[in-house]
Amino acid sequence: MNIAIIPARIGSKRIKEKNLKKFCNKPAIYWTIKELKKTKLFEKIIVSTDSIKLANLAKFYGAEVPFMRPKKLAGDFVSTSDVVRHAIKWLDKNKIQSKYVCCAYPCAVFIDSKDIKKGYTQLKKKKSEYVFSAASVAESIYRSFYFKKNHLKMMFPKNYDYRTQDLTNLFIDAGQFYWGLKDTWLNKNKIFTKESSIVNIPRYKYVDIDTIEDWKFAEKLAKINTKF
């Protein structure tokens, strides 16, 4: 059985109730639920939340909320892996078996069902511990610099004479979805390991929405995305 788990607490700090906030006339969490359902891969799409308001909204859009997340797992420093493990253990305790588990973030408004399906295929074929979406970094940090006491200093001085195209390509976690076997979620704390692999998504599908500025940028980007 394939299970999707959406960790959706109410207490976001920089954008109040971010997962409920409307993006392109729909609550942010709607877009994640919609794309997960569109894959037709999941027997259950479960939202782990500490909010009755979010729980009711998730159920309205077709997800399940079979339990409320404990307060001890709704704090600022609780890891995603802890929340997923809690959900898996609850399912096991209630005799709901799962093999492949996909964690998907509730404010990943550019998440795409096609990418989720690619991740599932990769996980089964490559035997990776985790598969997650990632995007290439536009500017290489290998030629980055900073100012300290009004003096410029390169982070990597040895790269001064290198062209950007000659430096190693870098990627960043897109913050959308993470596939793993149930046992991997239960036994592994770290997602970013040499045993993990990625679904390389184009940059126009990646926006990490943490601030109002990020939100406004995402709304502008959505105007050229045929999904919205």
XYZ file of C-alpha atoms in Angstrom:
228
model
C 0.000 0.000 0.000
C 1.210 3.509 -0.845
C 0.552 6.202 1.730
C 0.998 9.971 1.414
C 1.553 11.984 4.581
C 1.200 15.772 4.639
C 2.701 17.418 7.761
C 0.542 20.534 8.176
C 0.772 22.339 11.482
C -1.051 25.618 12.031
C 1.714 27.552 13.803
C 3.828 28.967 10.974
C 5.743 32.000 12.195
C 6.683 34.248 9.275
C 3.434 33.807 7.325
C 0.479 33.402 9.681
C -1.487 30.190 9.023
C 0.465 29.727 5.789
C -1.096 26.374 4.914
C -4.577 27.924 5.021
C -3.672 31.107 3.144
C -5.225 31.349 -0.316
C -2.900 30.915 -3.277
C -4.543 31.492 -6.669
C -7.945 31.471 -4.943
C -7.402 28.145 -3.170
C -5.877 27.346 0.244
C -2.196 26.426 -0.179
C -2.749 22.879 1.068
C -5.328 22.299 -1.699
C -2.625 22.210 -4.385
C -0.653 19.472 -2.638
C -3.731 17.321 -2.029
C -4.869 17.851 -5.622
C -1.562 16.687 -7.151
C -1.259 13.692 -4.814
C -4.766 12.568 -5.785
C -3.985 13.142 -9.454
C -1.171 10.552 -9.362
C -3.650 7.761 -8.482
C -0.777 6.137 -6.552
C -2.119 6.422 -3.023
C -4.611 4.331 -1.126
C -4.574 6.963 1.599
C -3.600 10.634 1.714
C -3.214 11.547 5.373
C -2.802 15.010 6.855
C -0.982 15.215 10.189
C -2.137 18.446 11.806
C -2.735 20.068 15.183
C -5.526 22.286 13.805
C -9.238 21.462 13.590
C -9.588 24.148 10.930
C -6.861 22.578 8.776
C -8.236 19.085 9.422
C -11.709 20.048 8.203
C -10.295 21.755 5.121
C -8.094 18.749 4.280
C -11.067 16.392 4.532
C -13.145 18.704 2.350
C -10.506 18.413 -0.405
C -10.317 14.630 -0.187
C -7.580 13.836 2.327
C -7.965 11.896 5.572
C -7.259 13.088 9.108
C -7.580 9.936 11.226
C -5.784 11.489 14.236
C -4.782 14.891 15.564
C -1.071 15.530 15.884
C 0.136 15.720 19.513
C 1.282 19.144 20.725
C 4.760 17.787 21.419
C 5.116 17.177 17.656
C 3.824 20.607 16.609
C 6.684 22.799 17.822
C 9.124 24.889 15.801
C 12.000 22.433 16.154
C 10.222 19.149 15.472
C 11.613 17.431 12.367
C 9.569 16.272 9.416
C 10.914 12.754 9.939
C 9.543 12.712 13.503
C 6.089 13.671 12.228
C 6.162 11.032 9.483
C 7.343 8.354 11.912
C 4.512 9.208 14.283
C 1.981 8.834 11.458
C 3.449 5.512 10.303
C 3.403 4.125 13.847
C -0.215 5.215 14.260
C -1.106 3.428 11.024
C 0.724 0.271 12.109
C -1.000 0.336 15.495
C -4.345 0.568 13.717
C -3.442 -2.282 11.376
C -3.140 -0.088 8.281
C -0.165 -1.488 6.414
C 2.072 0.544 4.128
C 5.165 -0.158 2.053
C 5.980 3.065 0.216
C 5.459 6.368 2.030
C 5.558 9.801 0.404
C 5.816 12.880 2.592
C 4.554 15.996 0.791
C 4.641 19.522 2.172
C 1.341 21.434 2.412
C 2.621 24.715 0.975
C 4.404 23.182 -2.030
C 2.125 24.979 -4.461
C 4.215 24.035 -7.525
C 4.292 20.329 -6.719
C 3.506 18.272 -9.838
C 1.861 14.847 -10.029
C 4.229 13.851 -12.842
C 7.265 14.514 -10.648
C 5.734 12.572 -7.756
C 5.226 9.604 -10.087
C 8.810 9.865 -11.332
C 10.011 9.737 -7.746
C 7.997 6.601 -7.087
C 9.417 4.898 -10.172
C 12.979 5.851 -9.187
C 12.540 4.570 -5.659
C 11.453 1.155 -6.896
C 14.089 0.901 -9.649
C 17.181 2.342 -8.011
C 16.629 0.966 -4.521
C 17.430 4.406 -3.090
C 16.776 5.115 0.576
C 14.907 8.298 -0.320
C 13.938 10.094 -3.519
C 12.997 13.770 -3.389
C 12.535 16.716 -5.735
C 15.447 19.110 -6.241
C 16.252 22.046 -8.509
C 19.575 23.263 -9.845
C 21.010 26.416 -8.305
C 21.133 29.302 -10.767
C 24.266 30.930 -9.339
C 27.236 28.932 -8.129
C 28.150 29.581 -4.497
C 31.703 28.534 -5.377
C 32.297 32.108 -6.579
C 30.352 33.745 -3.758
C 31.792 36.286 -1.351
C 30.879 38.237 1.751
C 31.757 41.507 3.464
C 33.294 41.563 6.919
C 34.383 44.835 8.488
C 34.022 46.452 5.056
C 36.430 43.992 3.459
C 35.371 41.670 0.648
C 36.360 38.044 1.048
C 35.640 35.118 -1.274
C 34.201 31.975 0.290
C 36.326 29.805 -2.006
C 39.350 31.878 -3.141
C 40.858 28.986 -5.131
C 37.973 29.325 -7.609
C 38.799 32.926 -8.523
C 40.063 32.049 -12.013
C 37.408 29.434 -12.761
C 34.484 30.105 -15.069
C 31.074 29.369 -13.576
C 30.413 26.692 -16.209
C 33.562 24.861 -15.114
C 32.415 24.510 -11.509
C 30.376 21.635 -10.081
C 26.602 21.878 -10.633
C 24.741 22.373 -7.376
C 21.191 21.451 -6.415
C 18.817 22.473 -3.658
C 16.003 20.571 -2.002
C 12.775 21.808 -3.598
C 10.784 21.207 -0.405
C 7.984 19.339 -2.159
C 7.970 15.569 -1.668
C 10.102 12.784 -0.206
C 9.574 9.113 -1.097
C 10.875 6.315 1.077
C 10.100 2.788 2.163
C 8.188 2.618 5.426
C 11.118 0.926 7.136
C 13.501 3.609 5.894
C 11.339 6.323 7.445
C 11.228 4.402 10.710
C 14.950 3.679 10.879
C 16.706 6.612 9.190
C 16.852 10.149 10.563
C 18.628 11.808 7.649
C 17.146 12.189 4.170
C 20.221 13.741 2.531
C 22.642 10.832 2.304
C 24.722 9.235 -0.443
C 22.021 6.565 -0.715
C 19.337 9.090 -1.709
C 18.508 10.284 -5.225
C 16.545 13.158 -6.742
C 13.911 14.060 -9.285
C 15.477 17.043 -11.043
C 12.716 19.604 -11.551
C 12.982 22.836 -13.592
C 13.576 26.021 -11.633
C 10.169 27.463 -12.510
C 8.600 24.728 -10.360
C 10.634 25.649 -7.300
C 9.836 28.385 -4.803
C 10.542 27.953 -1.102
C 7.737 29.987 0.467
C 8.938 31.200 3.858
C 8.253 34.931 3.699
C 5.628 37.275 2.261
C 8.189 38.251 -0.379
C 8.469 34.563 -1.382
C 4.681 34.351 -1.526
C 4.372 37.350 -3.829
C 7.093 35.981 -6.108
C 5.316 32.611 -6.257
C 2.052 34.305 -7.230
C 3.804 36.076 -10.107
C 5.375 32.794 -11.215
C 1.980 31.088 -11.079
C 0.691 33.413 -13.798
C 2.880 31.619 -16.365
C 2.188 28.142 -15.007
C -0.625 26.349 -16.859
C -1.523 24.389 -13.713
C -3.216 27.403 -12.081
